[in-house]
PDB file of C-alpha atoms in Angstrom:
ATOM      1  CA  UNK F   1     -12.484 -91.528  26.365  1.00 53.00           C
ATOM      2  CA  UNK F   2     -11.781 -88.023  26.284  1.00 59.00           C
ATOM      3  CA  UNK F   3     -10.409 -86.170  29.290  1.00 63.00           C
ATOM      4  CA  UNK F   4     -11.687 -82.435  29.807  1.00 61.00           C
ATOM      5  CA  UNK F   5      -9.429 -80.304  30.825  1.00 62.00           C
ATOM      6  CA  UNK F   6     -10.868 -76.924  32.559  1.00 60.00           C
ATOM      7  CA  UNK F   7      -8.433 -74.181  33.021  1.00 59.00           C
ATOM      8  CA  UNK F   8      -8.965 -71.973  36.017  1.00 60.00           C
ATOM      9  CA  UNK F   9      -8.404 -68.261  35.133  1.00 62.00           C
ATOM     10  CA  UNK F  10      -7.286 -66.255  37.517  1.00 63.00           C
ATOM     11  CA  UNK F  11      -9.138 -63.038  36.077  1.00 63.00           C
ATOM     12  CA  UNK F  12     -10.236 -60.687  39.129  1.00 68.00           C
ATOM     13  CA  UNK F  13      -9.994 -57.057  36.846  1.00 72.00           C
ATOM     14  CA  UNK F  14      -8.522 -53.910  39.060  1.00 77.00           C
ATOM     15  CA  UNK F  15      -9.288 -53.336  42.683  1.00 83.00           C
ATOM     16  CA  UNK F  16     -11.050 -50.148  43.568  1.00 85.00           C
ATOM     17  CA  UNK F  17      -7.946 -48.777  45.315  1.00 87.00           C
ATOM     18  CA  UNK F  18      -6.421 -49.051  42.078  1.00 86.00           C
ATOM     19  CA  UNK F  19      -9.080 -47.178  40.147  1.00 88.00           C
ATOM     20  CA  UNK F  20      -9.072 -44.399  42.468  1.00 91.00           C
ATOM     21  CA  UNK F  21      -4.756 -44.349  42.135  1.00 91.00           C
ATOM     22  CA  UNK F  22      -5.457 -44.484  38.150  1.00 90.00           C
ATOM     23  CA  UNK F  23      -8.076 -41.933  38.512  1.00 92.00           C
ATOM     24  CA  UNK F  24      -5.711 -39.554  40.974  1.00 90.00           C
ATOM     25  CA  UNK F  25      -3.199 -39.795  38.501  1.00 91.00           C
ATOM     26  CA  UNK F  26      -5.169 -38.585  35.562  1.00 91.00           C
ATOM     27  CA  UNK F  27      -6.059 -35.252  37.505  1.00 89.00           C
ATOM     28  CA  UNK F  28      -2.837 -34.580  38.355  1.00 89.00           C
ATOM     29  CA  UNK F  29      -1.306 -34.601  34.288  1.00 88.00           C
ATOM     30  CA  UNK F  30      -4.722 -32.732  33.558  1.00 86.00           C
ATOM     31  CA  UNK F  31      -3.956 -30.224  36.042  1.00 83.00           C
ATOM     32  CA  UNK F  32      -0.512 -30.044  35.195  1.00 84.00           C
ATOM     33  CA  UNK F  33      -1.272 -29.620  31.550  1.00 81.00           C
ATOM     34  CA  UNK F  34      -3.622 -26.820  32.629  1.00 81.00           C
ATOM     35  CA  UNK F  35      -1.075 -24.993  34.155  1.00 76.00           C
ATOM     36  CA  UNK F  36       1.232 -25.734  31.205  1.00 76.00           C
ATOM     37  CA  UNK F  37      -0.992 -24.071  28.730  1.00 74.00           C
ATOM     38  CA  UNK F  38      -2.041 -21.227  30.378  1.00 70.00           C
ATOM     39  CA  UNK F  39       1.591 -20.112  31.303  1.00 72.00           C
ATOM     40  CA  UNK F  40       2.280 -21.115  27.586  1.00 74.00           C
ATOM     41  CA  UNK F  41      -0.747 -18.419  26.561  1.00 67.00           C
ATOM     42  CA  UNK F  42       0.259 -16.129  29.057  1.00 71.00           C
ATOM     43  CA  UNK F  43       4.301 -16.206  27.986  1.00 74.00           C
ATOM     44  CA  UNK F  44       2.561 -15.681  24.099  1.00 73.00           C
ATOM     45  CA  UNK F  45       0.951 -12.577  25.338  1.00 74.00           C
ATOM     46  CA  UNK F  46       3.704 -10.995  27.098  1.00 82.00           C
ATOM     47  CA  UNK F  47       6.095 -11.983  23.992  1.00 85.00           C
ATOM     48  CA  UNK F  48       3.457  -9.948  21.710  1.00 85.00           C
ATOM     49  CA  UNK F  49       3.463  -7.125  23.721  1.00 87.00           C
ATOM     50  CA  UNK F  50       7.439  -6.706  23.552  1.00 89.00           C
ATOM     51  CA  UNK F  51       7.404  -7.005  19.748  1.00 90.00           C
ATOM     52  CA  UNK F  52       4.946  -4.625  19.777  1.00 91.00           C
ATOM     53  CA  UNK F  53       7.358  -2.438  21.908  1.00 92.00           C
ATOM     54  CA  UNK F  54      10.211  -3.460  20.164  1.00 92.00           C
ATOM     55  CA  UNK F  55       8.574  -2.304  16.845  1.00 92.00           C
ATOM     56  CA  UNK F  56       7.630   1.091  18.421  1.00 93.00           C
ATOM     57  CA  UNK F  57      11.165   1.758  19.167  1.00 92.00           C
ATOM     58  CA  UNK F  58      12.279   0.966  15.920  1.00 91.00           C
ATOM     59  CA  UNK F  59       9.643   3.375  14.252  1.00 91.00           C
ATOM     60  CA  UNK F  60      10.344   6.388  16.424  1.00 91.00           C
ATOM     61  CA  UNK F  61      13.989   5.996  16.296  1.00 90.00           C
ATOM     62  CA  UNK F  62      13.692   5.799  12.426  1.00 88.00           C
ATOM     63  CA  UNK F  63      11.325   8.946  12.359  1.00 87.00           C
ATOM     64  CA  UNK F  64      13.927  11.083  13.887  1.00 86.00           C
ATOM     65  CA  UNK F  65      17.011  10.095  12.140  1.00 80.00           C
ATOM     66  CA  UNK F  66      16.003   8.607   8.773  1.00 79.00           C
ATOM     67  CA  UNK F  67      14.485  10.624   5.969  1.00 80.00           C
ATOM     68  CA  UNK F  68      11.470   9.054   3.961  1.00 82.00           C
ATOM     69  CA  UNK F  69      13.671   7.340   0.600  1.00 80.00           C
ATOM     70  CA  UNK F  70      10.529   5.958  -1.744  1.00 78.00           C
ATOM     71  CA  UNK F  71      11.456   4.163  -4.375  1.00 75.00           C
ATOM     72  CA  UNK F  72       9.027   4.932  -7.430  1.00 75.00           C
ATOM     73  CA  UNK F  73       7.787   2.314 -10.358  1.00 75.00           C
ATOM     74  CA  UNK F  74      10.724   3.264 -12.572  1.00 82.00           C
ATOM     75  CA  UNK F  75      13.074   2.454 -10.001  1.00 80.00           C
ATOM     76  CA  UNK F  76      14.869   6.157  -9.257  1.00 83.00           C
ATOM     77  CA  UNK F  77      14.446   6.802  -5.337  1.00 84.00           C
ATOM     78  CA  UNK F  78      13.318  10.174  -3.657  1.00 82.00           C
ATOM     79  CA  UNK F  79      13.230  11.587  -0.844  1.00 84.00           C
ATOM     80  CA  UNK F  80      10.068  12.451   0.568  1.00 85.00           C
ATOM     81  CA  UNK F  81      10.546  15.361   3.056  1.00 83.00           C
ATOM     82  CA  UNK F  82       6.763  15.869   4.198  1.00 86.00           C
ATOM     83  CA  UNK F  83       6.400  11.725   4.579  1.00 89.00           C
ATOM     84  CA  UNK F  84       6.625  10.123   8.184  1.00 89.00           C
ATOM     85  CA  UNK F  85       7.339   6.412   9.149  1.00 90.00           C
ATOM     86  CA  UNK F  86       4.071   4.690  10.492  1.00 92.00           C
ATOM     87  CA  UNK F  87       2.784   1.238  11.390  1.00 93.00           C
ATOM     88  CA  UNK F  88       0.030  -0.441  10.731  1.00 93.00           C
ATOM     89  CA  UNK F  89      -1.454  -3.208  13.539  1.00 94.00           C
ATOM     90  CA  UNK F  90      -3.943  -5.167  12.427  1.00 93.00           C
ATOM     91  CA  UNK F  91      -5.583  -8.555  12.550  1.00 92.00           C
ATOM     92  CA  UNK F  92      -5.333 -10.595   9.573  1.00 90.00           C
ATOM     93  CA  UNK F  93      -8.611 -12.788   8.234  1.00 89.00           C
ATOM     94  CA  UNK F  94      -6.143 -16.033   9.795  1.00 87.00           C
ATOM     95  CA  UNK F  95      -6.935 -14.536  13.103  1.00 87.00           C
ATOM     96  CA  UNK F  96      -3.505 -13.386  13.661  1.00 89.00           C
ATOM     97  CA  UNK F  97      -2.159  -9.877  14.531  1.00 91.00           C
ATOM     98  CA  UNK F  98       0.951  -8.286  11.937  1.00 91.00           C
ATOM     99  CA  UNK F  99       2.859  -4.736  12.416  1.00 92.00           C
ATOM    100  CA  UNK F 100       3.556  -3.528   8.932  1.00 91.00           C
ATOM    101  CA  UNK F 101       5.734  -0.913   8.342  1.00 89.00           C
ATOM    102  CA  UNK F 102       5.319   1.712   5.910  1.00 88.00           C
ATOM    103  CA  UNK F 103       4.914   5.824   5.189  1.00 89.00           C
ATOM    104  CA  UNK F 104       2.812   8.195   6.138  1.00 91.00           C
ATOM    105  CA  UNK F 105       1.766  10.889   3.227  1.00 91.00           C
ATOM    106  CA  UNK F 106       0.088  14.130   4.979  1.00 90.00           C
ATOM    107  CA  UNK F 107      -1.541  14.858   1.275  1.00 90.00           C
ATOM    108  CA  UNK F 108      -3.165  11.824   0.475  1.00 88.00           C
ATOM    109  CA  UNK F 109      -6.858  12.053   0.778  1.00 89.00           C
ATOM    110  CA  UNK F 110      -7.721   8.105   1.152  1.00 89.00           C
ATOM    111  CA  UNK F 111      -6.087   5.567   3.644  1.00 85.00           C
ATOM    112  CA  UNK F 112      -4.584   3.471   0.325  1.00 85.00           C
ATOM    113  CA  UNK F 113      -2.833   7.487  -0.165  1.00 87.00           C
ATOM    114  CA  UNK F 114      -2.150   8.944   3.104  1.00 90.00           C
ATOM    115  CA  UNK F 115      -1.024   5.123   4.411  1.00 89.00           C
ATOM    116  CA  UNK F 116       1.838   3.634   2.029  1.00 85.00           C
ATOM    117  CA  UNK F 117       3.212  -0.017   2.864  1.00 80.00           C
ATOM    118  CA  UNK F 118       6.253  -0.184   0.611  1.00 61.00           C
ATOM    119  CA  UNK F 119       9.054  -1.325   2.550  1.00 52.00           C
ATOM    120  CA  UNK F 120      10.522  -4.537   1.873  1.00 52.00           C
ATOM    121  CA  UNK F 121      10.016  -6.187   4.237  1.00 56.00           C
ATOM    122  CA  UNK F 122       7.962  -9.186   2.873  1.00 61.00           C
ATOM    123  CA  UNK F 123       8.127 -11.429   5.918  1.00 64.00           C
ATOM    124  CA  UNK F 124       5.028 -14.075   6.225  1.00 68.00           C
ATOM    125  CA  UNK F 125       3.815 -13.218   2.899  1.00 77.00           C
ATOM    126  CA  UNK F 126       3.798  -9.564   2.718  1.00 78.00           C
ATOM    127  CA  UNK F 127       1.831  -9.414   6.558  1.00 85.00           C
ATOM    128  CA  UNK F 128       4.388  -7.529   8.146  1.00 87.00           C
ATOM    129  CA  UNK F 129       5.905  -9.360  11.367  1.00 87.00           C
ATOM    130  CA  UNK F 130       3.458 -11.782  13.327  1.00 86.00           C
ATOM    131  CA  UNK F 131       2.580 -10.705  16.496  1.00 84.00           C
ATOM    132  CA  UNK F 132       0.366 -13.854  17.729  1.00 75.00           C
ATOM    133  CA  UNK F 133      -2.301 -16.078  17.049  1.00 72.00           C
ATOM    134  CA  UNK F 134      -3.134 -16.833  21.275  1.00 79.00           C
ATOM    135  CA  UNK F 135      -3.259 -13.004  21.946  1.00 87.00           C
ATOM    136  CA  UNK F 136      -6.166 -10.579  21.574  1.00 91.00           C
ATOM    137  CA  UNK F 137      -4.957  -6.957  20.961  1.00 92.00           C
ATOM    138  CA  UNK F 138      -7.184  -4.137  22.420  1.00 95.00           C
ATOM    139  CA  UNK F 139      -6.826  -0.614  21.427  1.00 96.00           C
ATOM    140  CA  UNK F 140      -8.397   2.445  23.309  1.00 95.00           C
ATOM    141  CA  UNK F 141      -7.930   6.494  22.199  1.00 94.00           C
ATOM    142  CA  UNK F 142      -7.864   8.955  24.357  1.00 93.00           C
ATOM    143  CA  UNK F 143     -11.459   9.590  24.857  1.00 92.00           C
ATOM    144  CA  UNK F 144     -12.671   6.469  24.071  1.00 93.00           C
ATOM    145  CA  UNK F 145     -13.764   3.065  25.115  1.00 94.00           C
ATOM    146  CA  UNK F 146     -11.507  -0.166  24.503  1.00 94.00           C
ATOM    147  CA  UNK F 147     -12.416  -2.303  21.562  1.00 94.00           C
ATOM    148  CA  UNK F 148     -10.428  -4.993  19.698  1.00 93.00           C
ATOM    149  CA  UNK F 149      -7.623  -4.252  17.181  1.00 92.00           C
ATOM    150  CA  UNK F 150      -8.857  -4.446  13.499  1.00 92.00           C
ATOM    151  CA  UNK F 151      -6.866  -2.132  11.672  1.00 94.00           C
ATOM    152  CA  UNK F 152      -4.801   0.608  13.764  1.00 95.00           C
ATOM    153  CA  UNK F 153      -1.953   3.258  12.199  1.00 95.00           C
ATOM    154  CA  UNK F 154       0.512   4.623  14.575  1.00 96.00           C
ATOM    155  CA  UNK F 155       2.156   7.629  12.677  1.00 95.00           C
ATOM    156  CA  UNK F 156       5.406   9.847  13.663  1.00 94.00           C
ATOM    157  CA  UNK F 157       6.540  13.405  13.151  1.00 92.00           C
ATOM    158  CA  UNK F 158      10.440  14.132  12.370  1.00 88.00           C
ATOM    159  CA  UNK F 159      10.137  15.032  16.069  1.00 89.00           C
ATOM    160  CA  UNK F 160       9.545  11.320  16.654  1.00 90.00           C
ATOM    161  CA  UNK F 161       6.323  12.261  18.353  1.00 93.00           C
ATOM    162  CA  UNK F 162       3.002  10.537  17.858  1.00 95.00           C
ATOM    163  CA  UNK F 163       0.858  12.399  15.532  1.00 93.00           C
ATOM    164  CA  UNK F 164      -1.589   9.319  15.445  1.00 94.00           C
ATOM    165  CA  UNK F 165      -2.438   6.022  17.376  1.00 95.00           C
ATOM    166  CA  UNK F 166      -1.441   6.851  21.196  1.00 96.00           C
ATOM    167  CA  UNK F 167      -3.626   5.544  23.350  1.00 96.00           C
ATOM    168  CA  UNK F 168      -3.467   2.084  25.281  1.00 96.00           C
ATOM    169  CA  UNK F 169      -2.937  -1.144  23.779  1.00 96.00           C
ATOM    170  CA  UNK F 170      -4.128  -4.235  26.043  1.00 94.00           C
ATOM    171  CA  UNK F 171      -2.812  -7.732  25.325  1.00 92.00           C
ATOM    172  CA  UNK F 172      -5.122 -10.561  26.644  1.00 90.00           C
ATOM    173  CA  UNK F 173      -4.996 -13.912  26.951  1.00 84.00           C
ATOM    174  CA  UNK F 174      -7.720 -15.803  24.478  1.00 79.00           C
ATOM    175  CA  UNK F 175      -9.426 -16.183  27.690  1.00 81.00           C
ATOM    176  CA  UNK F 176      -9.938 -12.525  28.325  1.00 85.00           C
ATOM    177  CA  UNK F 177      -7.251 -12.110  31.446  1.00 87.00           C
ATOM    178  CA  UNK F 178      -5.428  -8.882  30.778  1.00 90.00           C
ATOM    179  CA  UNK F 179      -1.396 -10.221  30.571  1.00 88.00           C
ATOM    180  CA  UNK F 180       0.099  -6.484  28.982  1.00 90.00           C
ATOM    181  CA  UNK F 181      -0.179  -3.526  28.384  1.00 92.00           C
ATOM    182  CA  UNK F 182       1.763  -0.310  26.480  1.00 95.00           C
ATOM    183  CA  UNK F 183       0.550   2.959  26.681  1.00 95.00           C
ATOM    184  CA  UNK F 184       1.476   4.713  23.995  1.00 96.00           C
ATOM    185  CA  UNK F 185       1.958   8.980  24.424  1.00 95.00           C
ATOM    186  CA  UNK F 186       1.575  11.806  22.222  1.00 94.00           C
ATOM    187  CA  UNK F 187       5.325  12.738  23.066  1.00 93.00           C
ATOM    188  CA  UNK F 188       6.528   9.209  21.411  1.00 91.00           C
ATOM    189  CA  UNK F 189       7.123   7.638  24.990  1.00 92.00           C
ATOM    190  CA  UNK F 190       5.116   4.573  25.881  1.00 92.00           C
ATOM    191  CA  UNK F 191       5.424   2.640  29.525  1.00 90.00           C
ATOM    192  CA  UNK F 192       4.988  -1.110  29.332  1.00 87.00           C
ATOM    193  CA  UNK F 193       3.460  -3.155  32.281  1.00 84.00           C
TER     194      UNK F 193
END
């Protein structure tokens, strides 16, 4: 004869207090990680907004002490007495914002003349410095209504004065919330907030 032998599992599954614990705990990381990421967005915004300023700085300080040296195809350099230092901000098909910095030519007659991007400087692939990928950039001139960066030149005189691009520059969170700003003045100046 064969003896059965029954097992008696002991299999009840989780009470509903400790659902509702489980549960608790999940909203709490998902709010945390909320927090995390829009402080993370935030701190990108706020970091694009001081290269930005950083980059201004560096452009009107070179516009009042640096002449204009290009370097032509045959390699002899020249100065270029009537040529300013400018930068270009743009947004790049990626989706990311670069400052290039270049030359400004008073006699050219087309942007690819008047606007001359031959400096060195060949960081992420000839872009010009990143600015940020979880930023929108907003640009609005004097006289006119905000609208998203797609190609702006900020150009200095030998006086290091703006002779094109002031105006105020908004940098928002991918969510729209307004994080910075620089407004940029004709006399070179700018005031961050």
């Amino acid at each position: 004869m064969m003896q059965h032998i029954h097992l008696k599992h002991n299999n009840k599954g989780f009470t509903l207090v400790e659902m509702i614990i489980t549960i608790a705990i999940i909203v709490v990381l998902t709010g945390a990680a909320m927090v995390t990421l829009t402080m993370m967005h935030s701190a990108k915004a706020k970091e694009a907004s001081v290269t930005f300023t950083s980059e201004l700085s560096d452009t009107a300080t070179k516009s009042k002490n640096q002449m204009v040296v290009i370097q032509e195809a045959d390699g002899t350099k020249t100065n270029k007495a009537s040529y300013s230092h400018c930068l270009k901000v743009y947004k790049h098909s990626n989706g990311n914002y670069y400052i290039k910095k270049g030359y400004y030519n008073p006699d050219g007659t087309t942007d690819a003349t008047k606007y001359l991007f031959t400096d060195t400087d060949e960081r992420n692939d000839g872009k010009g410095i990143s600015i940020s990928s979880k930023v929108t950039i907003k640009y609005t001139a004097p006289g006119a209504s905000e609208a998203e960066i797609s190609e702006v030149y900020i150009v200095y005189d030998r006086n290091g004065r703006v002779i094109e691009g002031n105006g105020r520059y908004g940098f928002y969170k991918r969510n729209g919330n307004l994080v910075a700003e620089v407004n940029l003045n004709k006399n070179g100046s700018y005031q961050a907030d």
